[in-house]
Short mmCIF file of C-alpha atoms and ligand atoms in Angstrom, two decimals:
data_model
loop_
_atom_site.label_atom_id
_atom_site.label_comp_id
_atom_site.label_asym_id
_atom_site.label_seq_id
_atom_site.Cartn_x
_atom_site.Cartn_y
_atom_site.Cartn_z
CA MET A 1 15.15 -18.14 -38.22
CA PRO A 2 18.42 -16.77 -36.82
CA THR A 3 18.47 -13.10 -35.81
CA PRO A 4 19.82 -11.16 -38.80
CA LEU A 5 23.23 -9.51 -38.54
CA ILE A 6 24.12 -6.24 -40.23
CA ALA A 7 27.88 -5.80 -40.17
CA GLY A 8 29.63 -2.65 -41.36
CA ASN A 9 33.05 -3.14 -42.92
CA TRP A 10 34.77 0.23 -42.81
CA LYS A 11 37.78 -1.12 -44.72
CA MET A 12 40.78 1.29 -44.60
CA ASN A 13 38.67 4.32 -43.74
CA GLY A 14 38.34 6.43 -40.63
CA LEU A 15 40.32 8.73 -38.36
CA LEU A 16 39.65 9.02 -34.67
CA GLY A 17 37.34 12.02 -34.33
CA GLU A 18 34.95 11.27 -37.17
CA SER A 19 34.81 7.58 -36.24
CA ILE A 20 33.86 8.19 -32.62
CA GLU A 21 31.22 10.64 -33.83
CA ARG A 22 29.89 8.01 -36.28
CA VAL A 23 29.53 5.21 -33.74
CA GLY A 24 28.14 7.62 -31.16
CA ALA A 25 25.39 8.68 -33.55
CA LEU A 26 24.67 5.06 -34.47
CA ALA A 27 24.58 3.94 -30.84
CA ALA A 28 22.10 6.70 -30.00
CA ARG A 29 19.73 5.54 -32.75
CA VAL A 30 20.02 1.89 -31.73
CA ALA A 31 19.26 2.78 -28.11
CA ALA A 32 16.26 4.92 -29.07
CA GLU A 33 14.75 2.45 -31.53
CA PRO A 34 16.19 -1.08 -31.27
CA PRO A 35 16.12 -2.68 -34.75
CA HIS A 36 15.22 -6.30 -35.58
CA CYS A 37 18.84 -7.31 -36.04
CA ASP A 38 22.23 -7.62 -34.41
CA ILE A 39 24.65 -4.91 -35.50
CA ALA A 40 28.43 -4.95 -35.72
CA VAL A 41 30.96 -2.40 -36.91
CA CYS A 42 34.39 -3.42 -38.15
CA PRO A 43 36.74 -0.43 -38.11
CA PRO A 44 40.44 -0.51 -38.98
CA ALA A 45 42.72 -1.94 -36.27
CA THR A 46 43.89 1.51 -35.13
CA LEU A 47 40.34 2.39 -34.09
CA LEU A 48 39.29 -0.81 -32.32
CA ARG A 49 40.03 0.24 -28.77
CA PRO A 50 38.56 3.78 -28.97
CA VAL A 51 35.49 2.48 -30.79
CA ALA A 52 35.13 -0.29 -28.17
CA ASP A 53 35.19 2.38 -25.48
CA ALA A 54 32.64 4.49 -27.37
CA LEU A 55 30.36 1.45 -27.73
CA ASN A 56 30.52 0.55 -24.06
CA ASN A 57 26.92 -0.08 -22.91
CA SER A 58 25.69 -0.22 -26.52
CA ALA A 59 24.11 -3.23 -28.23
CA ILE A 60 26.46 -2.68 -31.19
CA ALA A 61 29.24 -5.25 -31.36
CA LEU A 62 32.79 -4.70 -32.57
CA GLY A 63 34.62 -6.70 -35.22
CA GLY A 64 38.09 -6.81 -36.76
CA GLN A 65 38.63 -6.92 -40.52
CA ASP A 66 41.22 -9.69 -40.53
CA CYS A 67 43.44 -11.68 -38.18
CA HIS A 68 46.63 -13.68 -38.43
CA ALA A 69 46.37 -17.44 -38.10
CA ALA A 70 49.00 -17.53 -35.34
CA GLN A 71 48.37 -16.48 -31.77
CA ALA A 72 51.49 -14.30 -31.51
CA GLY A 73 55.00 -14.04 -32.88
CA ALA A 74 57.21 -12.57 -35.58
CA HIS A 75 54.55 -11.34 -38.02
CA THR A 76 55.27 -7.66 -38.52
CA GLY A 77 52.17 -5.61 -39.18
CA ASP A 78 49.70 -8.37 -38.37
CA VAL A 79 47.13 -8.66 -35.59
CA SER A 80 46.12 -11.91 -33.90
CA ALA A 81 42.60 -13.03 -33.07
CA GLU A 82 43.51 -12.97 -29.41
CA MET A 83 44.54 -9.30 -29.75
CA LEU A 84 41.20 -8.51 -31.39
CA ALA A 85 39.34 -10.20 -28.54
CA ASP A 86 41.52 -8.28 -26.08
CA ALA A 87 40.54 -5.03 -27.84
CA GLY A 88 36.85 -5.80 -27.32
CA CYS A 89 35.92 -7.59 -30.56
CA ARG A 90 33.21 -10.19 -30.85
CA TYR A 91 33.61 -10.78 -34.59
CA VAL A 92 36.39 -10.93 -37.16
CA ILE A 93 36.01 -10.91 -40.93
CA VAL A 94 38.22 -13.49 -42.66
CA GLY A 95 38.67 -14.21 -46.35
CA HIS A 96 37.27 -10.91 -47.63
CA SER A 97 37.79 -10.79 -51.39
CA GLU A 98 40.08 -7.76 -50.98
CA ARG A 99 42.32 -9.86 -48.71
CA ARG A 100 42.11 -12.78 -51.12
CA SER A 101 43.12 -10.57 -54.07
CA ASP A 102 45.45 -8.00 -52.43
CA HIS A 103 47.27 -10.54 -50.27
CA GLY A 104 46.82 -13.77 -52.22
CA GLU A 105 44.92 -15.45 -49.38
CA SER A 106 43.94 -19.04 -50.13
CA ASP A 107 41.02 -21.02 -48.76
CA ALA A 108 43.49 -22.95 -46.57
CA LEU A 109 44.79 -19.72 -45.03
CA VAL A 110 41.24 -18.44 -44.50
CA ARG A 111 40.41 -21.73 -42.78
CA SER A 112 43.34 -21.38 -40.40
CA LYS A 113 42.37 -17.77 -39.65
CA ALA A 114 38.80 -18.85 -38.88
CA ALA A 115 40.16 -21.57 -36.58
CA ALA A 116 42.31 -18.95 -34.82
CA ALA A 117 39.23 -16.75 -34.41
CA HIS A 118 37.34 -19.62 -32.80
CA SER A 119 40.23 -20.39 -30.47
CA ALA A 120 40.16 -16.76 -29.33
CA GLY A 121 36.40 -16.93 -28.71
CA LEU A 122 35.51 -14.78 -31.73
CA VAL A 123 32.79 -15.31 -34.30
CA ALA A 124 34.43 -15.71 -37.72
CA VAL A 125 32.67 -13.94 -40.59
CA VAL A 126 33.93 -16.07 -43.47
CA CYS A 127 33.61 -14.36 -46.86
CA LEU A 128 33.32 -16.09 -50.20
CA GLY A 129 32.02 -15.30 -53.66
CA GLU A 130 32.69 -15.78 -57.34
CA SER A 131 34.38 -13.39 -59.77
CA GLU A 132 32.54 -11.97 -62.74
CA ALA A 133 34.36 -14.33 -65.11
CA GLN A 134 33.39 -17.32 -62.97
CA ARG A 135 29.74 -16.23 -62.94
CA ASP A 136 29.77 -15.67 -66.70
CA ALA A 137 31.18 -19.17 -67.11
CA GLY A 138 28.31 -20.62 -65.07
CA GLU A 139 30.64 -21.59 -62.24
CA ALA A 140 29.23 -19.50 -59.37
CA LEU A 141 27.76 -22.42 -57.40
CA ALA A 142 30.82 -24.61 -57.89
CA VAL A 143 33.13 -21.78 -56.80
CA VAL A 144 31.27 -20.98 -53.58
CA GLU A 145 30.98 -24.71 -52.83
CA ARG A 146 34.74 -25.11 -53.18
CA GLN A 147 35.42 -22.00 -51.10
CA LEU A 148 33.02 -23.13 -48.38
CA ALA A 149 34.60 -26.58 -48.15
CA GLY A 150 38.10 -25.09 -48.12
CA SER A 151 37.53 -22.13 -45.82
CA LEU A 152 35.58 -23.63 -42.91
CA PRO A 153 37.60 -25.17 -40.07
CA ALA A 154 36.57 -28.31 -38.19
CA SER A 155 35.47 -26.06 -35.31
CA VAL A 156 32.61 -24.50 -37.32
CA SER A 157 29.24 -24.16 -35.58
CA ALA A 158 26.22 -21.92 -35.97
CA ALA A 159 27.31 -19.98 -32.90
CA ASP A 160 30.89 -19.29 -33.91
CA THR A 161 30.63 -18.71 -37.66
CA VAL A 162 28.80 -16.44 -40.08
CA ILE A 163 29.11 -16.86 -43.86
CA ALA A 164 29.06 -13.78 -46.09
CA TYR A 165 28.30 -14.43 -49.74
CA GLU A 166 29.89 -11.54 -51.59
CA PRO A 167 30.10 -11.79 -55.37
CA VAL A 168 33.39 -10.07 -56.18
CA TRP A 169 31.85 -8.15 -59.09
CA ALA A 170 29.30 -6.55 -56.75
CA ILE A 171 31.72 -5.29 -54.07
CA GLY A 172 32.18 -1.53 -54.20
CA THR A 173 30.91 -1.38 -57.77
CA GLY A 174 27.33 -0.20 -57.26
CA ARG A 175 26.19 -3.43 -58.98
CA THR A 176 24.13 -5.79 -56.87
CA ALA A 177 23.36 -9.42 -57.54
CA SER A 178 19.73 -9.95 -58.52
CA LEU A 179 17.39 -11.42 -55.93
CA ASP A 180 17.26 -14.63 -57.99
CA GLU A 181 21.05 -14.87 -58.05
CA ILE A 182 21.27 -14.26 -54.31
CA ALA A 183 18.51 -16.77 -53.56
CA GLU A 184 20.13 -19.46 -55.72
CA VAL A 185 23.55 -19.16 -54.05
CA HIS A 186 22.13 -18.87 -50.54
CA ALA A 187 19.94 -21.94 -51.04
CA HIS A 188 22.99 -23.86 -52.24
CA LEU A 189 25.08 -22.72 -49.26
CA ARG A 190 22.25 -23.65 -46.89
CA ARG A 191 22.05 -27.16 -48.35
CA LEU A 192 25.80 -27.57 -47.96
CA LEU A 193 25.75 -26.29 -44.38
CA CYS A 194 22.92 -28.64 -43.44
CA GLY A 195 24.82 -31.47 -45.09
CA ARG A 196 27.76 -30.70 -42.86
CA LEU A 197 26.09 -29.61 -39.62
CA GLY A 198 22.68 -31.26 -39.81
CA GLU A 199 19.79 -29.22 -38.36
CA GLU A 200 22.27 -26.76 -36.86
CA GLY A 201 23.12 -25.69 -40.40
CA ARG A 202 19.77 -23.87 -40.52
CA ASP A 203 20.88 -21.55 -37.71
CA LEU A 204 24.19 -20.45 -39.19
CA ARG A 205 23.75 -16.92 -40.48
CA LEU A 206 24.21 -16.36 -44.21
CA LEU A 207 24.85 -12.72 -45.10
CA TYR A 208 24.80 -11.11 -48.51
CA GLY A 209 27.38 -8.45 -49.34
CA GLY A 210 27.93 -6.35 -52.44
CA SER A 211 26.71 -2.76 -52.84
CA VAL A 212 23.93 -3.07 -50.27
CA LYS A 213 22.30 0.37 -49.96
CA PRO A 214 19.14 1.75 -48.33
CA ALA A 215 17.38 1.51 -51.69
CA ASN A 216 17.96 -2.23 -52.18
CA ALA A 217 18.31 -3.45 -48.59
CA ALA A 218 14.68 -4.33 -47.89
CA GLY A 219 14.41 -6.63 -50.92
CA ILE A 220 17.71 -8.36 -50.23
CA LEU A 221 17.07 -8.80 -46.51
CA ALA A 222 13.66 -10.31 -47.17
CA ALA A 223 15.04 -12.88 -49.63
CA ASP A 224 14.99 -16.57 -48.70
CA GLU A 225 17.97 -17.73 -46.65
CA VAL A 226 19.38 -14.21 -46.27
CA ASN A 227 20.14 -13.56 -42.61
CA GLY A 228 21.66 -10.12 -42.87
CA ALA A 229 24.24 -8.14 -44.81
CA LEU A 230 27.90 -7.26 -44.85
CA VAL A 231 27.98 -3.60 -45.81
CA GLY A 232 31.04 -1.75 -47.07
CA GLY A 233 30.66 1.76 -48.49
CA ALA A 234 27.22 2.43 -47.04
CA SER A 235 28.43 1.64 -43.52
CA LEU A 236 30.46 4.87 -43.52
CA ALA A 237 27.35 7.07 -43.57
CA VAL A 238 25.27 6.76 -40.39
CA ASP A 239 21.98 7.56 -42.14
CA ASP A 240 22.55 4.90 -44.80
CA PHE A 241 23.80 2.21 -42.42
CA TRP A 242 20.94 2.88 -40.03
CA ALA A 243 18.40 2.70 -42.88
CA ILE A 244 19.83 -0.70 -43.84
CA CYS A 245 19.60 -1.92 -40.22
CA ARG A 246 16.02 -0.70 -40.11
CA SER A 247 15.21 -2.66 -43.28
CA CYS A 248 15.49 -6.00 -41.48
CA PRO A 249 12.08 -7.64 -41.52
C1 LIG B 301 32.35 -5.30 -48.46
O1 LIG B 301 33.37 -4.63 -48.31
O2 LIG B 301 32.27 -6.39 -47.87
C2 LIG B 301 31.28 -4.79 -49.30
C3 LIG B 301 30.23 -5.54 -49.51
O3 LIG B 301 31.45 -3.54 -49.83
P1 LIG B 301 30.32 -2.65 -50.57
O4 LIG B 301 29.09 -2.69 -49.71
O5 LIG B 301 30.91 -1.28 -50.65
O6 LIG B 301 30.07 -3.27 -51.90
#
Protein backbone atom coordinates (compact mmCIF):
# COMPACT_ATOMS: atom_id res chain seq x y z
CA MET A 1 0.00 0.00 0.00
CA PRO A 2 1.49 3.37 -0.96
CA THR A 3 1.70 6.02 1.77
CA PRO A 4 -1.43 8.16 1.46
CA LEU A 5 -1.09 11.76 0.32
CA ILE A 6 -3.29 14.58 1.55
CA ALA A 7 -2.84 17.59 -0.71
CA GLY A 8 -4.43 20.97 -0.02
CA ASN A 9 -5.40 23.00 -3.08
CA TRP A 10 -5.79 26.57 -1.91
CA LYS A 11 -6.96 27.69 -5.36
CA MET A 12 -6.96 31.52 -5.74
CA ASN A 13 -7.04 32.16 -1.99
CA GLY A 14 -4.52 33.56 0.43
CA LEU A 15 -2.55 36.70 1.20
CA LEU A 16 0.89 36.63 2.75
CA GLY A 17 0.28 37.08 6.48
CA GLU A 18 -2.62 34.69 6.92
CA SER A 19 -0.96 32.08 4.70
CA ILE A 20 2.29 32.02 6.64
CA GLU A 21 0.26 31.76 9.84
CA ARG A 22 -1.73 28.84 8.36
CA VAL A 23 1.28 26.78 7.29
CA GLY A 24 3.09 27.60 10.52
CA ALA A 25 0.19 26.23 12.56
CA LEU A 26 -0.03 23.15 10.34
CA ALA A 27 3.71 22.50 10.50
CA ALA A 28 3.62 22.70 14.30
CA ARG A 29 0.89 20.04 14.46
CA VAL A 30 2.69 17.76 12.00
CA ALA A 31 5.91 18.04 14.01
CA ALA A 32 4.14 17.32 17.31
CA GLU A 33 2.09 14.39 16.05
CA PRO A 34 3.27 12.98 12.69
CA PRO A 35 0.22 11.63 10.80
CA HIS A 36 0.07 8.42 8.73
CA CYS A 37 0.30 10.29 5.44
CA ASP A 38 2.38 12.59 3.31
CA ILE A 39 1.08 16.15 3.25
CA ALA A 40 1.36 18.82 0.58
CA VAL A 41 0.00 22.35 0.31
CA CYS A 42 -0.55 24.03 -3.04
CA PRO A 43 -0.83 27.79 -2.58
CA PRO A 44 -1.18 30.34 -5.38
CA ALA A 45 2.04 31.13 -7.27
CA THR A 46 2.57 34.43 -5.43
CA LEU A 47 2.93 32.55 -2.14
CA LEU A 48 5.18 29.67 -3.20
CA ARG A 49 8.50 31.13 -2.12
CA PRO A 50 7.37 32.52 1.27
CA VAL A 51 5.48 29.32 2.04
CA ALA A 52 8.55 27.28 1.01
CA ASP A 53 10.61 29.33 3.46
CA ALA A 54 8.00 28.86 6.20
CA LEU A 55 8.00 25.09 5.58
CA ASN A 56 11.76 24.78 5.74
CA ASN A 57 12.55 21.83 8.05
CA SER A 58 8.92 20.66 7.93
CA ALA A 59 7.69 17.33 6.53
CA ILE A 60 5.01 19.24 4.58
CA ALA A 61 5.75 19.43 0.86
CA LEU A 62 4.92 22.29 -1.47
CA GLY A 63 3.02 22.08 -4.75
CA GLY A 64 1.99 24.39 -7.57
CA GLN A 65 -1.56 24.50 -8.92
CA ASP A 66 -0.64 24.43 -12.60
CA CYS A 67 2.34 24.77 -14.92
CA HIS A 68 2.93 25.66 -18.54
CA ALA A 69 4.02 22.88 -20.87
CA ALA A 70 7.05 24.85 -22.06
CA GLN A 71 10.20 25.32 -20.05
CA ALA A 72 10.40 29.09 -20.62
CA GLY A 73 9.47 31.72 -23.19
CA ALA A 74 6.84 34.17 -24.34
CA HIS A 75 3.87 32.99 -22.26
CA THR A 76 2.69 36.03 -20.35
CA GLY A 77 1.23 35.20 -16.97
CA ASP A 78 2.27 31.55 -16.98
CA VAL A 79 4.69 29.66 -14.75
CA SER A 80 6.88 26.77 -15.89
CA ALA A 81 7.47 23.51 -14.05
CA GLU A 82 11.12 24.41 -13.74
CA MET A 83 10.15 27.68 -12.00
CA LEU A 84 7.96 25.74 -9.57
CA ALA A 85 10.84 23.40 -8.77
CA ASP A 86 13.10 26.43 -8.35
CA ALA A 87 10.58 27.89 -5.87
CA GLY A 88 10.77 24.73 -3.75
CA CYS A 89 7.88 22.64 -5.12
CA ARG A 90 7.81 18.88 -5.12
CA TYR A 91 4.35 18.55 -6.71
CA VAL A 92 2.26 20.29 -9.33
CA ILE A 93 -1.45 19.83 -9.97
CA VAL A 94 -2.29 19.53 -13.68
CA GLY A 95 -5.66 19.15 -15.37
CA HIS A 96 -7.78 20.36 -12.45
CA SER A 97 -11.38 20.61 -13.63
CA GLU A 98 -11.33 24.37 -13.01
CA ARG A 99 -8.39 24.65 -15.45
CA ARG A 100 -10.14 22.34 -17.89
CA SER A 101 -13.33 24.44 -17.77
CA ASP A 102 -11.98 27.98 -17.21
CA HIS A 103 -9.12 27.64 -19.68
CA GLY A 104 -10.38 24.96 -22.06
CA GLU A 105 -7.53 22.60 -21.23
CA SER A 106 -7.62 19.36 -23.21
CA ASP A 107 -6.26 15.95 -22.24
CA ALA A 108 -3.40 16.51 -24.73
CA LEU A 109 -2.42 19.78 -23.02
CA VAL A 110 -2.64 18.15 -19.59
CA ARG A 111 -0.39 15.36 -20.86
CA SER A 112 2.23 17.84 -22.06
CA LYS A 113 2.06 19.69 -18.73
CA ALA A 114 2.58 16.42 -16.84
CA ALA A 115 5.55 15.64 -19.09
CA ALA A 116 6.98 19.10 -18.34
CA ALA A 117 6.52 18.44 -14.62
CA HIS A 118 8.44 15.17 -14.91
CA SER A 119 11.24 16.84 -16.85
CA ALA A 120 11.56 19.38 -14.03
CA GLY A 121 11.71 16.60 -11.43
CA LEU A 122 8.22 17.30 -10.07
CA VAL A 123 5.49 14.83 -9.19
CA ALA A 124 2.47 15.54 -11.42
CA VAL A 125 -0.91 15.34 -9.68
CA VAL A 126 -3.09 14.61 -12.71
CA CYS A 127 -6.78 15.38 -12.13
CA LEU A 128 -9.68 13.79 -13.93
CA GLY A 129 -13.37 13.22 -13.33
CA GLU A 130 -16.75 13.16 -15.00
CA SER A 131 -19.39 15.89 -15.11
CA GLU A 132 -22.81 15.39 -13.59
CA ALA A 133 -24.37 14.93 -17.03
CA GLN A 134 -21.79 12.28 -17.90
CA ARG A 135 -22.46 10.42 -14.65
CA ASP A 136 -26.22 10.62 -15.19
CA ALA A 137 -25.70 9.18 -18.66
CA GLY A 138 -23.79 6.22 -17.20
CA GLU A 139 -20.53 7.38 -18.78
CA ALA A 140 -18.38 7.97 -15.68
CA LEU A 141 -16.05 5.00 -16.21
CA ALA A 142 -15.67 5.64 -19.93
CA VAL A 143 -14.91 9.33 -19.30
CA VAL A 144 -12.20 8.73 -16.70
CA GLU A 145 -10.71 5.97 -18.89
CA ARG A 146 -10.49 8.37 -21.82
CA GLN A 147 -9.04 11.13 -19.64
CA LEU A 148 -6.48 8.78 -18.12
CA ALA A 149 -5.32 7.53 -21.52
CA GLY A 150 -5.15 11.08 -22.88
CA SER A 151 -3.62 12.85 -19.90
CA LEU A 152 -0.74 10.57 -18.89
CA PRO A 153 2.60 11.11 -20.66
CA ALA A 154 4.95 8.29 -21.65
CA SER A 155 7.12 9.23 -18.66
CA VAL A 156 4.48 8.14 -16.11
CA SER A 157 5.65 6.07 -13.15
CA ALA A 158 4.40 5.43 -9.64
CA ALA A 159 7.12 7.73 -8.31
CA ASP A 160 6.46 10.73 -10.53
CA THR A 161 2.67 10.74 -10.86
CA VAL A 162 -0.40 10.86 -8.63
CA ILE A 163 -3.93 10.59 -10.04
CA ALA A 164 -6.74 12.57 -8.42
CA TYR A 165 -10.24 11.37 -9.24
CA GLU A 166 -12.44 14.41 -8.78
CA PRO A 167 -16.02 14.18 -10.02
CA VAL A 168 -16.74 17.69 -11.28
CA TRP A 169 -20.16 17.76 -9.61
CA ALA A 170 -18.56 17.17 -6.19
CA ILE A 171 -15.92 19.93 -6.33
CA GLY A 172 -16.78 22.86 -4.10
CA THR A 173 -20.44 21.86 -3.99
CA GLY A 174 -20.66 20.14 -0.61
CA ARG A 175 -21.79 16.99 -2.46
CA THR A 176 -19.51 13.98 -2.16
CA ALA A 177 -19.49 10.87 -4.29
CA SER A 178 -20.80 7.85 -2.40
CA LEU A 179 -18.29 5.29 -1.19
CA ASP A 180 -19.62 2.86 -3.81
CA GLU A 181 -19.14 5.41 -6.58
CA ILE A 182 -15.62 6.19 -5.40
CA ALA A 183 -14.72 2.51 -5.06
CA GLU A 184 -16.04 1.68 -8.54
CA VAL A 185 -14.04 4.43 -10.27
CA HIS A 186 -10.88 3.81 -8.26
CA ALA A 187 -11.00 0.08 -8.99
CA HIS A 188 -11.36 0.87 -12.69
CA LEU A 189 -8.45 3.32 -12.62
CA ARG A 190 -6.32 0.78 -10.74
CA ARG A 191 -7.02 -1.88 -13.37
CA LEU A 192 -6.07 0.54 -16.13
CA LEU A 193 -2.87 1.59 -14.35
CA CYS A 194 -1.83 -2.02 -13.80
CA GLY A 195 -2.59 -2.71 -17.44
CA ARG A 196 -0.21 0.05 -18.39
CA LEU A 197 2.48 -0.21 -15.72
CA GLY A 198 2.20 -3.81 -14.56
CA GLU A 199 2.80 -4.39 -10.83
CA GLU A 200 4.06 -0.81 -10.48
CA GLY A 201 0.51 0.35 -11.17
CA ARG A 202 -0.42 -0.79 -7.66
CA ASP A 203 1.96 1.76 -6.14
CA LEU A 204 0.71 4.82 -8.01
CA ARG A 205 -1.34 6.89 -5.59
CA LEU A 206 -5.01 7.39 -6.43
CA LEU A 207 -6.55 10.33 -4.57
CA TYR A 208 -10.21 11.23 -4.26
CA GLY A 209 -11.24 14.88 -4.39
CA GLY A 210 -14.61 16.57 -4.08
CA SER A 211 -15.92 18.16 -0.88
CA VAL A 212 -13.72 16.10 1.44
CA LYS A 213 -14.36 17.33 5.00
CA PRO A 214 -13.47 16.12 8.50
CA ALA A 215 -16.91 14.50 8.73
CA ASN A 216 -16.52 12.30 5.64
CA ALA A 217 -12.74 11.89 5.43
CA ALA A 218 -12.34 8.71 7.48
CA GLY A 219 -14.83 6.77 5.36
CA ILE A 220 -13.37 7.96 2.08
CA LEU A 221 -9.76 7.41 3.11
CA ALA A 222 -10.52 3.87 4.25
CA ALA A 223 -12.18 2.94 0.93
CA ASP A 224 -10.51 0.39 -1.34
CA GLU A 225 -7.89 1.84 -3.68
CA VAL A 226 -8.08 5.32 -2.14
CA ASN A 227 -4.57 6.51 -1.33
CA GLY A 228 -5.36 9.98 -0.06
CA ALA A 229 -7.32 13.10 -0.94
CA LEU A 230 -7.07 16.33 -2.85
CA VAL A 231 -8.77 18.88 -0.62
CA GLY A 232 -9.97 22.29 -1.75
CA GLY A 233 -12.13 24.38 0.58
CA ALA A 234 -11.33 22.45 3.74
CA SER A 235 -7.59 22.97 3.22
CA LEU A 236 -8.01 26.67 4.06
CA ALA A 237 -8.92 25.97 7.68
CA VAL A 238 -6.05 24.43 9.67
CA ASP A 239 -8.34 22.53 12.05
CA ASP A 240 -10.28 20.95 9.18
CA PHE A 241 -7.24 20.11 7.06
CA TRP A 242 -5.44 18.65 10.05
CA ALA A 243 -8.49 16.55 10.98
CA ILE A 244 -8.52 15.16 7.43
CA CYS A 245 -4.78 14.35 7.62
CA ARG A 246 -5.40 12.63 10.94
CA SER A 247 -8.16 10.51 9.38
CA CYS A 248 -5.68 8.50 7.33
CA PRO A 249 -5.82 4.90 8.52
C1 LIG B 1 -10.40 20.69 -5.42
O1 LIG B 1 -10.27 21.89 -5.62
O2 LIG B 1 -9.62 19.90 -5.97
C2 LIG B 1 -11.47 20.23 -4.54
C3 LIG B 1 -11.64 18.94 -4.39
O3 LIG B 1 -12.22 21.19 -3.93
P1 LIG B 1 -13.27 20.95 -2.72
O4 LIG B 1 -12.59 20.09 -1.70
O5 LIG B 1 -13.56 22.32 -2.20
O6 LIG B 1 -14.46 20.27 -3.29
